[in-house]
Amino acid sequence: MPSLERTCECGGSRELSAPRLREDTPERAGLDPEEIRHLVREVHDLTTGPAPWAAGVALVVGRGPYIAAEEAAGWAVRYAAYDEQKDAGVELPPEAQVPMTTDTPVDLASLTKLFTAVAAVQQIERGTLGIDARVGAYLPDFRAAARHDITVRQLLTHTSGLRPELPLYDCADDAERLEMLRAQAPVGVPGTYCYSDLNLLLLQHVLERLTGGTLDVLIHDGITRPLGMTATRFGPCPGAAATEDQRRPWAKADRGMLRGVVHDENAWALGGVAGHAGLFSTARDLAVFCRALLSGGAYGPARILGPDFVELLLTPPGLGFAVDQPWFMGELAGRGAVGHTGFTGTSLVVDPVTDTFLVLLANTVHPRRRPPDSRPRARAATRLARAVYLSPSGGAPSGGV
């Protein structure tokens, strides 16, 4: 992983500091400007036409300490409702529509899992959480997890065997939801990959039991506040991009057009703070998160993890992070690129080999959810992979990708 840390002296004490992001040209970042222009144009194309991929899209691309492209297109809020008979959105009056910007908060959906994973690795670094410890050691009342010897590592790598999700949104109250979680036994073979929201929900309970703090406080105090990510928080978030006119039968709850409250039905049922979903953030804030990972856990004077523990987090198979997945990473996949996607249309990719990152936020579920299509995510990542041709600051060719 490229090291961008330097030692600085502040008030007579020496501390590690990593360069902050700054806007510059693609050439300065060692990126082909023509490929970046294509990428920006394609982002605009995603929000146009009779069947746009998303109502609105925000993009930030960077390499080293440079932001090489920051762009937004389309609408954060475009529709008042979804017309089931016409299979189309009911557009708001033009004066009521809200443009998407790179500072628009977006419901991150499963990108929340990355922050929960970092919070867990912070506890591992401190020695308060064992990566191969049994969940039952921290949560003895979670009977099924204890009985089947589910481990913290299995939760972080989606190898616990737990089912993908539960209808917590149909429970009568919090007590029933908690009892349902406590009773969940593996349905698959432990050690075999099966993506599951329940892994991060159990991990949330482990962290909260271990620290005595709630997940929202742990993420704020341990990640977003040190990094200066002031726009990243759990909802409600009134200024956020709208998501879905959430109604059955296409959704799992009848809540109407959503804006500023979490889209995920289980996270909503759990009060908006959940290990698998619930965070809102902006493209610029997530760029800082990506830069901190590429800098070995540091950004400016802040450090959220030591380099060895960032390596633990990102080394295959990844702890919370997906590794080398061409279906959304395109040609960046194959050498240790990491990232994640979210159901609402969000994604980020970090490539330690080329020291690049891509944040693509969208509200693809506005005005209603459709079958997932990650091809635009993969195309954007491929554009970035093909853009890498110089070392940052315009130095000699780095050998390409």
mmCIF file of C-alpha atoms in Angstrom:
data_model
loop_
_atom_site.group_PDB
_atom_site.id
_atom_site.type_symbol
_atom_site.label_atom_id
_atom_site.label_comp_id
_atom_site.label_asym_id
_atom_site.label_seq_id
_atom_site.Cartn_x
_atom_site.Cartn_y
_atom_site.Cartn_z
ATOM 1 C CA MET A 1 0.000 0.000 0.000
ATOM 2 C CA PRO A 2 1.514 3.381 -0.945
ATOM 3 C CA SER A 3 2.555 5.347 2.114
ATOM 4 C CA LEU A 4 1.698 9.038 1.986
ATOM 5 C CA GLU A 5 2.460 9.715 5.617
ATOM 6 C CA ARG A 6 4.933 12.319 6.748
ATOM 7 C CA THR A 7 6.104 13.435 10.140
ATOM 8 C CA CYS A 8 5.190 16.954 11.231
ATOM 9 C CA GLU A 9 5.748 18.974 14.347
ATOM 10 C CA CYS A 10 2.734 20.639 15.928
ATOM 11 C CA GLY A 11 3.123 22.592 19.145
ATOM 12 C CA GLY A 12 6.443 20.942 19.890
ATOM 13 C CA SER A 13 5.147 17.376 19.663
ATOM 14 C CA ARG A 14 5.776 15.096 16.742
ATOM 15 C CA GLU A 15 2.915 13.206 15.178
ATOM 16 C CA LEU A 16 2.192 11.403 11.948
ATOM 17 C CA SER A 17 0.246 13.327 9.350
ATOM 18 C CA ALA A 18 -1.034 12.311 5.928
ATOM 19 C CA PRO A 19 -1.754 14.729 3.081
ATOM 20 C CA ARG A 20 -5.310 15.990 2.800
ATOM 21 C CA LEU A 21 -7.206 15.825 -0.467
ATOM 22 C CA ARG A 22 -7.073 18.805 -2.771
ATOM 23 C CA GLU A 23 -8.609 19.497 -6.147
ATOM 24 C CA ASP A 24 -6.287 19.439 -9.128
ATOM 25 C CA THR A 25 -6.128 18.361 -12.738
ATOM 26 C CA PRO A 26 -6.224 14.732 -13.887
ATOM 27 C CA GLU A 27 -2.708 15.227 -15.278
ATOM 28 C CA ARG A 28 -1.422 16.306 -11.876
ATOM 29 C CA ALA A 29 -2.924 13.137 -10.409
ATOM 30 C CA GLY A 30 -1.330 10.996 -13.107
ATOM 31 C CA LEU A 31 -4.624 10.267 -14.833
ATOM 32 C CA ASP A 32 -5.431 10.464 -18.539
ATOM 33 C CA PRO A 33 -7.668 13.540 -18.903
ATOM 34 C CA GLU A 34 -9.468 12.078 -21.912
ATOM 35 C CA GLU A 35 -10.562 8.993 -19.947
ATOM 36 C CA ILE A 36 -11.700 11.223 -17.085
ATOM 37 C CA ARG A 37 -13.706 13.367 -19.516
ATOM 38 C CA HIS A 38 -15.376 10.209 -20.823
ATOM 39 C CA LEU A 39 -16.147 9.164 -17.269
ATOM 40 C CA VAL A 40 -17.749 12.507 -16.423
ATOM 41 C CA ARG A 41 -19.833 12.473 -19.601
ATOM 42 C CA GLU A 42 -21.021 8.941 -18.874
ATOM 43 C CA VAL A 43 -22.083 9.986 -15.382
ATOM 44 C CA HIS A 44 -24.363 12.615 -16.923
ATOM 45 C CA ASP A 45 -25.720 10.029 -19.355
ATOM 46 C CA LEU A 46 -26.803 7.849 -16.424
ATOM 47 C CA THR A 47 -29.459 10.387 -15.443
ATOM 48 C CA THR A 48 -30.951 11.107 -18.888
ATOM 49 C CA GLY A 49 -33.183 9.392 -21.400
ATOM 50 C CA PRO A 50 -36.534 7.620 -21.037
ATOM 51 C CA ALA A 51 -35.172 5.043 -18.580
ATOM 52 C CA PRO A 52 -32.295 6.613 -16.648
ATOM 53 C CA TRP A 53 -30.154 4.431 -14.403
ATOM 54 C CA ALA A 54 -30.693 6.888 -11.549
ATOM 55 C CA ALA A 55 -32.490 10.135 -10.889
ATOM 56 C CA GLY A 56 -29.221 11.645 -9.700
ATOM 57 C CA VAL A 57 -25.549 10.689 -9.511
ATOM 58 C CA ALA A 58 -22.535 12.151 -7.692
ATOM 59 C CA LEU A 59 -18.952 11.192 -8.516
ATOM 60 C CA VAL A 60 -15.566 11.837 -6.933
ATOM 61 C CA VAL A 61 -12.419 10.287 -8.398
ATOM 62 C CA GLY A 62 -8.928 10.692 -7.038
ATOM 63 C CA ARG A 63 -5.364 9.465 -7.013
ATOM 64 C CA GLY A 64 -2.829 10.170 -4.348
ATOM 65 C CA PRO A 65 -3.833 13.347 -2.511
ATOM 66 C CA TYR A 66 -5.543 14.763 -5.616
ATOM 67 C CA ILE A 67 -9.213 14.897 -6.512
ATOM 68 C CA ALA A 68 -9.111 14.604 -10.288
ATOM 69 C CA ALA A 69 -12.856 14.780 -10.936
ATOM 70 C CA GLU A 70 -15.834 15.869 -8.867
ATOM 71 C CA GLU A 71 -19.150 15.881 -10.688
ATOM 72 C CA ALA A 72 -22.877 15.600 -10.094
ATOM 73 C CA ALA A 73 -25.764 15.116 -12.492
ATOM 74 C CA GLY A 74 -29.516 14.799 -12.349
ATOM 75 C CA TRP A 75 -31.766 15.176 -9.364
ATOM 76 C CA ALA A 76 -31.569 14.457 -5.672
ATOM 77 C CA VAL A 77 -35.354 14.851 -5.587
ATOM 78 C CA ARG A 78 -37.347 14.524 -8.798
ATOM 79 C CA TYR A 79 -40.538 12.592 -8.043
ATOM 80 C CA ALA A 80 -43.431 13.039 -5.647
ATOM 81 C CA ALA A 81 -44.610 9.451 -5.998
ATOM 82 C CA TYR A 82 -44.578 6.362 -8.195
ATOM 83 C CA ASP A 83 -47.570 5.709 -10.480
ATOM 84 C CA GLU A 84 -48.080 1.960 -10.448
ATOM 85 C CA GLN A 85 -50.532 2.035 -13.365
ATOM 86 C CA LYS A 86 -48.191 3.961 -15.662
ATOM 87 C CA ASP A 87 -45.022 2.373 -14.229
ATOM 88 C CA ALA A 88 -43.507 5.828 -14.022
ATOM 89 C CA GLY A 89 -42.636 8.474 -11.513
ATOM 90 C CA VAL A 90 -44.947 11.388 -10.835
ATOM 91 C CA GLU A 91 -42.663 14.365 -11.339
ATOM 92 C CA LEU A 92 -42.641 17.258 -8.943
ATOM 93 C CA PRO A 93 -43.069 20.764 -10.376
ATOM 94 C CA PRO A 94 -39.715 22.000 -11.707
ATOM 95 C CA GLU A 95 -39.361 24.523 -8.891
ATOM 96 C CA ALA A 96 -39.741 21.743 -6.308
ATOM 97 C CA GLN A 97 -37.132 19.435 -7.823
ATOM 98 C CA VAL A 98 -33.723 19.420 -6.118
ATOM 99 C CA PRO A 99 -30.494 19.017 -8.149
ATOM 100 C CA MET A 100 -27.911 16.471 -7.079
ATOM 101 C CA THR A 101 -24.566 17.860 -5.947
ATOM 102 C CA THR A 102 -21.403 16.261 -4.596
ATOM 103 C CA ASP A 103 -22.412 17.694 -1.214
ATOM 104 C CA THR A 104 -25.852 16.070 -1.246
ATOM 105 C CA PRO A 105 -26.174 13.440 1.497
ATOM 106 C CA VAL A 106 -27.189 10.056 0.102
ATOM 107 C CA ASP A 107 -28.533 6.976 1.876
ATOM 108 C CA LEU A 108 -25.456 4.719 1.782
ATOM 109 C CA ALA A 109 -27.351 1.459 2.384
ATOM 110 C CA SER A 110 -24.769 -1.361 2.664
ATOM 111 C CA LEU A 111 -21.763 0.966 2.510
ATOM 112 C CA THR A 112 -22.618 1.301 6.210
ATOM 113 C CA LYS A 113 -21.092 -2.163 6.628
ATOM 114 C CA LEU A 114 -17.638 -0.732 5.878
ATOM 115 C CA PHE A 115 -17.867 1.643 8.816
ATOM 116 C CA THR A 116 -19.069 -1.115 11.121
ATOM 117 C CA ALA A 117 -16.115 -3.223 9.970
ATOM 118 C CA VAL A 118 -13.638 -0.410 10.661
ATOM 119 C CA ALA A 119 -15.182 0.083 14.120
ATOM 120 C CA ALA A 120 -14.662 -3.637 14.789
ATOM 121 C CA VAL A 121 -11.045 -3.611 13.611
ATOM 122 C CA GLN A 122 -10.403 -0.622 15.858
ATOM 123 C CA GLN A 123 -11.407 -2.820 18.793
ATOM 124 C CA ILE A 124 -9.197 -5.613 17.467
ATOM 125 C CA GLU A 125 -6.285 -3.167 17.308
ATOM 126 C CA ARG A 126 -6.923 -2.157 20.923
ATOM 127 C CA GLY A 127 -6.946 -5.780 22.016
ATOM 128 C CA THR A 128 -10.489 -5.652 23.346
ATOM 129 C CA LEU A 129 -11.938 -7.833 20.585
ATOM 130 C CA GLY A 130 -10.515 -11.089 19.290
ATOM 131 C CA ILE A 131 -10.872 -11.625 15.573
ATOM 132 C CA ASP A 132 -11.209 -15.377 16.025
ATOM 133 C CA ALA A 133 -13.109 -15.124 19.291
ATOM 134 C CA ARG A 134 -16.530 -16.733 19.487
ATOM 135 C CA VAL A 135 -19.491 -14.410 19.380
ATOM 136 C CA GLY A 136 -20.905 -16.301 22.344
ATOM 137 C CA ALA A 137 -18.031 -15.028 24.487
ATOM 138 C CA TYR A 138 -19.432 -11.516 24.123
ATOM 139 C CA LEU A 139 -23.105 -12.339 23.582
ATOM 140 C CA PRO A 140 -23.944 -15.473 25.605
ATOM 141 C CA ASP A 141 -27.641 -14.609 25.315
ATOM 142 C CA PHE A 142 -27.400 -15.015 21.515
ATOM 143 C CA ARG A 143 -27.958 -18.708 22.038
ATOM 144 C CA ALA A 144 -27.774 -19.991 18.471
ATOM 145 C CA ALA A 145 -24.578 -18.093 17.607
ATOM 146 C CA ALA A 146 -22.996 -19.348 20.835
ATOM 147 C CA ARG A 147 -24.095 -22.907 20.263
ATOM 148 C CA HIS A 148 -22.685 -22.993 16.727
ATOM 149 C CA ASP A 149 -19.396 -21.308 17.646
ATOM 150 C CA ILE A 150 -19.806 -18.413 15.200
ATOM 151 C CA THR A 151 -16.698 -16.216 15.308
ATOM 152 C CA VAL A 152 -16.050 -12.510 14.816
ATOM 153 C CA ARG A 153 -14.002 -13.306 11.696
ATOM 154 C CA GLN A 154 -16.935 -15.224 10.228
ATOM 155 C CA LEU A 155 -19.198 -12.217 10.753
ATOM 156 C CA LEU A 156 -16.710 -9.918 9.030
ATOM 157 C CA THR A 157 -16.146 -12.272 6.078
ATOM 158 C CA HIS A 158 -19.757 -13.415 5.610
ATOM 159 C CA THR A 159 -18.829 -17.022 6.359
ATOM 160 C CA SER A 160 -21.019 -17.578 9.432
ATOM 161 C CA GLY A 161 -23.675 -19.504 7.534
ATOM 162 C CA LEU A 162 -26.418 -17.102 8.687
ATOM 163 C CA ARG A 163 -29.303 -16.485 6.293
ATOM 164 C CA PRO A 164 -29.138 -13.280 4.214
ATOM 165 C CA GLU A 165 -31.846 -11.408 6.157
ATOM 166 C CA LEU A 166 -34.848 -11.628 8.484
ATOM 167 C CA PRO A 167 -38.244 -9.875 8.393
ATOM 168 C CA LEU A 168 -37.488 -7.755 11.447
ATOM 169 C CA TYR A 169 -39.759 -5.079 9.970
ATOM 170 C CA ASP A 170 -42.745 -7.388 10.602
ATOM 171 C CA CYS A 171 -42.021 -7.824 14.314
ATOM 172 C CA ALA A 172 -44.351 -6.223 16.837
ATOM 173 C CA ASP A 173 -41.634 -4.528 18.899
ATOM 174 C CA ASP A 174 -37.928 -4.357 19.694
ATOM 175 C CA ALA A 175 -38.135 -7.261 22.121
ATOM 176 C CA GLU A 176 -39.477 -9.546 19.386
ATOM 177 C CA ARG A 177 -36.815 -8.363 16.955
ATOM 178 C CA LEU A 178 -34.053 -9.028 19.478
ATOM 179 C CA GLU A 179 -35.405 -12.486 20.260
ATOM 180 C CA MET A 180 -35.487 -13.316 16.548
ATOM 181 C CA LEU A 181 -31.822 -12.338 16.214
ATOM 182 C CA ARG A 182 -30.837 -14.292 19.312
ATOM 183 C CA ALA A 183 -32.434 -17.445 17.928
ATOM 184 C CA GLN A 184 -30.771 -17.361 14.497
ATOM 185 C CA ALA A 185 -28.683 -20.441 13.774
ATOM 186 C CA PRO A 186 -26.626 -20.964 10.592
ATOM 187 C CA VAL A 187 -28.584 -22.309 7.648
ATOM 188 C CA GLY A 188 -25.467 -22.731 5.496
ATOM 189 C CA VAL A 189 -22.137 -24.395 6.092
ATOM 190 C CA PRO A 190 -19.990 -22.241 8.402
ATOM 191 C CA GLY A 191 -16.819 -21.223 6.584
ATOM 192 C CA THR A 192 -18.651 -20.959 3.259
ATOM 193 C CA TYR A 193 -19.332 -17.486 1.879
ATOM 194 C CA CYS A 194 -22.941 -16.293 2.060
ATOM 195 C CA TYR A 195 -23.544 -12.535 2.119
ATOM 196 C CA SER A 196 -25.795 -11.677 5.048
ATOM 197 C CA ASP A 197 -26.988 -8.483 6.713
ATOM 198 C CA LEU A 198 -27.303 -10.501 9.913
ATOM 199 C CA ASN A 199 -23.519 -10.757 10.198
ATOM 200 C CA LEU A 200 -23.204 -7.013 10.655
ATOM 201 C CA LEU A 201 -26.237 -6.840 12.927
ATOM 202 C CA LEU A 202 -24.659 -9.392 15.261
ATOM 203 C CA LEU A 203 -21.361 -7.545 15.029
ATOM 204 C CA GLN A 204 -23.160 -4.353 16.048
ATOM 205 C CA HIS A 205 -24.428 -6.112 19.177
ATOM 206 C CA VAL A 206 -20.924 -7.396 19.920
ATOM 207 C CA LEU A 207 -19.447 -3.889 19.650
ATOM 208 C CA GLU A 208 -22.174 -2.285 21.719
ATOM 209 C CA ARG A 209 -21.950 -4.932 24.438
ATOM 210 C CA LEU A 210 -18.166 -4.719 24.464
ATOM 211 C CA THR A 211 -17.858 -0.926 24.613
ATOM 212 C CA GLY A 212 -21.062 0.117 26.329
ATOM 213 C CA GLY A 213 -21.650 2.629 23.510
ATOM 214 C CA THR A 214 -24.104 2.638 20.627
ATOM 215 C CA LEU A 215 -22.919 2.060 17.065
ATOM 216 C CA ASP A 216 -23.697 5.597 15.940
ATOM 217 C CA VAL A 217 -21.497 6.997 18.723
ATOM 218 C CA LEU A 218 -18.700 4.499 18.006
ATOM 219 C CA ILE A 219 -18.615 5.447 14.322
ATOM 220 C CA HIS A 220 -18.827 9.173 15.051
ATOM 221 C CA ASP A 221 -16.174 9.202 17.755
ATOM 222 C CA GLY A 222 -13.854 6.672 16.130
ATOM 223 C CA ILE A 223 -14.128 7.434 12.414
ATOM 224 C CA THR A 224 -16.136 10.380 11.136
ATOM 225 C CA ARG A 225 -15.222 13.019 13.735
ATOM 226 C CA PRO A 226 -11.442 12.387 13.589
ATOM 227 C CA LEU A 227 -11.518 12.423 9.783
ATOM 228 C CA GLY A 228 -13.619 15.579 9.637
ATOM 229 C CA MET A 229 -16.457 13.763 7.844
ATOM 230 C CA THR A 230 -19.068 16.175 9.135
ATOM 231 C CA ALA A 231 -21.729 15.138 6.592
ATOM 232 C CA THR A 232 -21.602 11.444 7.507
ATOM 233 C CA ARG A 233 -24.113 10.308 10.104
ATOM 234 C CA PHE A 234 -27.083 8.112 10.769
ATOM 235 C CA GLY A 235 -30.463 9.624 9.979
ATOM 236 C CA PRO A 236 -32.716 11.387 10.054
ATOM 237 C CA CYS A 237 -31.034 13.547 7.423
ATOM 238 C CA PRO A 238 -33.620 16.004 6.057
ATOM 239 C CA GLY A 239 -31.504 17.349 3.187
ATOM 240 C CA ALA A 240 -30.688 13.933 1.724
ATOM 241 C CA ALA A 241 -31.502 12.680 -1.737
ATOM 242 C CA ALA A 242 -34.892 11.014 -1.968
ATOM 243 C CA THR A 243 -35.106 7.260 -2.382
ATOM 244 C CA GLU A 244 -38.254 5.211 -2.887
ATOM 245 C CA ASP A 245 -42.005 5.460 -2.864
ATOM 246 C CA GLN A 246 -41.831 2.422 -0.604
ATOM 247 C CA ARG A 247 -44.945 0.289 -0.858
ATOM 248 C CA ARG A 248 -45.875 -3.334 -1.082
ATOM 249 C CA PRO A 249 -45.729 -5.493 -3.171
ATOM 250 C CA TRP A 250 -42.365 -4.306 -4.507
ATOM 251 C CA ALA A 251 -41.132 -3.258 -1.064
ATOM 252 C CA LYS A 252 -41.445 -4.834 2.370
ATOM 253 C CA ALA A 253 -43.235 -1.955 4.094
ATOM 254 C CA ASP A 254 -45.707 0.785 3.231
ATOM 255 C CA ARG A 255 -43.959 4.066 4.029
ATOM 256 C CA GLY A 256 -44.503 6.316 1.012
ATOM 257 C CA MET A 257 -41.852 8.496 -0.635
ATOM 258 C CA LEU A 258 -38.737 8.483 1.525
ATOM 259 C CA ARG A 259 -36.312 11.328 2.007
ATOM 260 C CA GLY A 260 -33.906 11.689 4.887
ATOM 261 C CA VAL A 261 -34.949 8.460 6.588
ATOM 262 C CA VAL A 262 -33.273 5.136 5.996
ATOM 263 C CA HIS A 263 -34.505 3.146 3.003
ATOM 264 C CA ASP A 264 -33.658 -0.330 4.320
ATOM 265 C CA GLU A 265 -36.745 -1.744 6.022
ATOM 266 C CA ASN A 266 -34.863 -3.620 8.734
ATOM 267 C CA ALA A 267 -32.658 -0.640 9.584
ATOM 268 C CA TRP A 268 -35.831 1.470 9.781
ATOM 269 C CA ALA A 269 -37.447 -1.074 12.109
ATOM 270 C CA LEU A 270 -34.352 -0.927 14.302
ATOM 271 C CA GLY A 271 -34.616 2.835 14.699
ATOM 272 C CA GLY A 272 -32.338 3.871 11.828
ATOM 273 C CA VAL A 273 -29.034 2.771 13.403
ATOM 274 C CA ALA A 274 -27.932 -0.666 12.234
ATOM 275 C CA GLY A 275 -24.683 -2.451 11.474
ATOM 276 C CA HIS A 276 -25.693 -3.181 7.898
ATOM 277 C CA ALA A 277 -27.428 0.055 6.804
ATOM 278 C CA GLY A 278 -28.481 3.487 7.996
ATOM 279 C CA LEU A 279 -25.597 5.897 7.324
ATOM 280 C CA PHE A 280 -25.958 8.956 5.106
ATOM 281 C CA SER A 281 -22.936 10.617 3.517
ATOM 282 C CA THR A 282 -21.702 12.715 0.616
ATOM 283 C CA ALA A 283 -19.329 11.878 -2.205
ATOM 284 C CA ARG A 284 -16.736 14.314 -0.834
ATOM 285 C CA ASP A 285 -16.908 12.818 2.680
ATOM 286 C CA LEU A 286 -16.463 9.300 1.326
ATOM 287 C CA ALA A 287 -13.452 10.474 -0.664
ATOM 288 C CA VAL A 288 -11.833 11.339 2.676
ATOM 289 C CA PHE A 289 -12.655 7.851 3.981
ATOM 290 C CA CYS A 290 -11.048 6.306 0.877
ATOM 291 C CA ARG A 291 -7.975 8.514 1.208
ATOM 292 C CA ALA A 292 -7.536 7.505 4.846
ATOM 293 C CA LEU A 293 -7.553 3.828 3.876
ATOM 294 C CA LEU A 294 -5.014 4.417 1.098
ATOM 295 C CA SER A 295 -2.821 6.355 3.528
ATOM 296 C CA GLY A 296 -2.596 3.467 5.961
ATOM 297 C CA GLY A 297 -5.358 4.718 8.255
ATOM 298 C CA ALA A 298 -4.394 8.404 8.496
ATOM 299 C CA TYR A 299 -5.778 11.638 7.092
ATOM 300 C CA GLY A 300 -4.233 14.946 8.023
ATOM 301 C CA PRO A 301 -3.248 14.700 11.698
ATOM 302 C CA ALA A 302 -5.924 12.072 12.418
ATOM 303 C CA ARG A 303 -5.353 8.331 12.542
ATOM 304 C CA ILE A 304 -8.240 5.875 12.750
ATOM 305 C CA LEU A 305 -6.212 2.658 12.315
ATOM 306 C CA GLY A 306 -2.593 1.626 12.206
ATOM 307 C CA PRO A 307 -1.202 0.520 8.819
ATOM 308 C CA ASP A 308 -1.003 -3.137 9.875
ATOM 309 C CA PHE A 309 -4.674 -3.121 10.769
ATOM 310 C CA VAL A 310 -5.668 -1.413 7.527
ATOM 311 C CA GLU A 311 -3.802 -4.237 5.809
ATOM 312 C CA LEU A 312 -5.729 -6.757 7.918
ATOM 313 C CA LEU A 313 -8.969 -5.033 6.929
ATOM 314 C CA LEU A 314 -8.238 -5.052 3.189
ATOM 315 C CA THR A 315 -6.272 -8.282 2.679
ATOM 316 C CA PRO A 316 -8.303 -10.989 0.874
ATOM 317 C CA PRO A 317 -10.950 -12.048 1.594
ATOM 318 C CA GLY A 318 -11.422 -8.628 3.250
ATOM 319 C CA LEU A 319 -13.066 -7.803 6.561
ATOM 320 C CA GLY A 320 -16.352 -6.198 5.593
ATOM 321 C CA PHE A 321 -14.833 -5.082 2.285
ATOM 322 C CA ALA A 322 -15.319 -7.007 -0.957
ATOM 323 C CA VAL A 323 -12.061 -7.732 -2.798
ATOM 324 C CA ASP A 324 -11.517 -7.906 -6.588
ATOM 325 C CA GLN A 325 -15.130 -8.040 -7.749
ATOM 326 C CA PRO A 326 -15.292 -7.209 -11.483
ATOM 327 C CA TRP A 327 -19.106 -6.976 -11.443
ATOM 328 C CA PHE A 328 -18.821 -3.523 -9.867
ATOM 329 C CA MET A 329 -15.054 -2.821 -9.945
ATOM 330 C CA GLY A 330 -14.578 -3.422 -13.659
ATOM 331 C CA GLU A 331 -10.916 -3.492 -14.688
ATOM 332 C CA LEU A 332 -9.774 -2.207 -11.307
ATOM 333 C CA ALA A 333 -10.419 -5.727 -10.002
ATOM 334 C CA GLY A 334 -7.679 -8.313 -10.038
ATOM 335 C CA ARG A 335 -4.847 -6.896 -7.929
ATOM 336 C CA GLY A 336 -6.431 -6.276 -4.555
ATOM 337 C CA ALA A 337 -8.978 -3.517 -5.184
ATOM 338 C CA VAL A 338 -11.547 -3.310 -2.391
ATOM 339 C CA GLY A 339 -14.929 -1.734 -1.953
ATOM 340 C CA HIS A 340 -18.643 -2.271 -1.607
ATOM 341 C CA THR A 341 -21.997 -1.404 -3.097
ATOM 342 C CA GLY A 342 -25.298 -0.325 -1.583
ATOM 343 C CA PHE A 343 -28.837 -1.181 -2.657
ATOM 344 C CA THR A 344 -29.838 2.466 -3.097
ATOM 345 C CA GLY A 345 -27.240 2.878 -5.883
ATOM 346 C CA THR A 346 -24.078 3.615 -3.929
ATOM 347 C CA SER A 347 -20.564 2.254 -4.399
ATOM 348 C CA LEU A 348 -16.940 2.939 -3.666
ATOM 349 C CA VAL A 349 -13.735 1.295 -4.875
ATOM 350 C CA VAL A 350 -10.244 1.736 -3.448
ATOM 351 C CA ASP A 351 -7.220 0.417 -5.366
ATOM 352 C CA PRO A 352 -4.035 0.334 -3.262
ATOM 353 C CA VAL A 353 -1.893 -0.708 -6.253
ATOM 354 C CA THR A 354 -2.546 2.485 -8.219
ATOM 355 C CA ASP A 355 -3.404 4.616 -5.155
ATOM 356 C CA THR A 356 -6.766 5.499 -6.702
ATOM 357 C CA PHE A 357 -10.351 5.644 -5.497
ATOM 358 C CA LEU A 358 -13.786 6.091 -7.004
ATOM 359 C CA VAL A 359 -16.962 7.115 -5.180
ATOM 360 C CA LEU A 360 -20.207 6.813 -7.123
ATOM 361 C CA LEU A 361 -23.382 7.732 -5.244
ATOM 362 C CA ALA A 362 -26.817 7.523 -6.810
ATOM 363 C CA ASN A 363 -30.480 7.170 -5.927
ATOM 364 C CA THR A 364 -31.324 4.379 -8.366
ATOM 365 C CA VAL A 365 -34.393 3.485 -6.274
ATOM 366 C CA HIS A 366 -36.064 6.880 -6.876
ATOM 367 C CA PRO A 367 -39.018 6.642 -7.452
ATOM 368 C CA ARG A 368 -39.013 2.864 -6.952
ATOM 369 C CA ARG A 369 -36.607 -0.050 -6.838
ATOM 370 C CA ARG A 370 -35.732 -1.980 -9.962
ATOM 371 C CA PRO A 371 -33.657 -5.117 -10.546
ATOM 372 C CA PRO A 372 -30.063 -4.185 -9.657
ATOM 373 C CA ASP A 373 -27.796 -3.149 -12.529
ATOM 374 C CA SER A 374 -24.139 -2.673 -11.608
ATOM 375 C CA ARG A 375 -22.838 -2.265 -15.144
ATOM 376 C CA PRO A 376 -22.550 1.538 -14.781
ATOM 377 C CA ARG A 377 -20.494 1.042 -11.623
ATOM 378 C CA ALA A 378 -18.175 -1.366 -13.430
ATOM 379 C CA ARG A 379 -17.845 0.954 -16.451
ATOM 380 C CA ALA A 380 -16.897 3.868 -14.223
ATOM 381 C CA ALA A 381 -14.236 1.806 -12.457
ATOM 382 C CA THR A 382 -12.894 0.594 -15.789
ATOM 383 C CA ARG A 383 -12.572 4.203 -16.985
ATOM 384 C CA LEU A 384 -10.505 4.955 -13.911
ATOM 385 C CA ALA A 385 -8.338 1.869 -14.409
ATOM 386 C CA ARG A 386 -7.631 2.893 -18.001
ATOM 387 C CA ALA A 387 -6.898 6.466 -16.935
ATOM 388 C CA VAL A 388 -3.899 5.486 -14.803
ATOM 389 C CA TYR A 389 -0.785 6.152 -16.855
ATOM 390 C CA LEU A 390 1.497 8.414 -14.852
ATOM 391 C CA SER A 391 2.649 8.589 -11.291
ATOM 392 C CA PRO A 392 0.839 11.271 -9.269
ATOM 393 C CA SER A 393 2.170 14.821 -9.805
ATOM 394 C CA GLY A 394 2.787 14.069 -13.461
ATOM 395 C CA GLY A 395 5.959 12.023 -13.062
ATOM 396 C CA ALA A 396 7.287 9.239 -15.219
ATOM 397 C CA PRO A 397 4.948 6.502 -16.459
ATOM 398 C CA SER A 398 4.110 3.983 -13.759
ATOM 399 C CA GLY A 399 3.741 1.043 -16.101
ATOM 400 C CA GLY A 400 0.009 1.355 -16.618
ATOM 401 C CA VAL A 401 -2.601 -1.043 -15.377
#
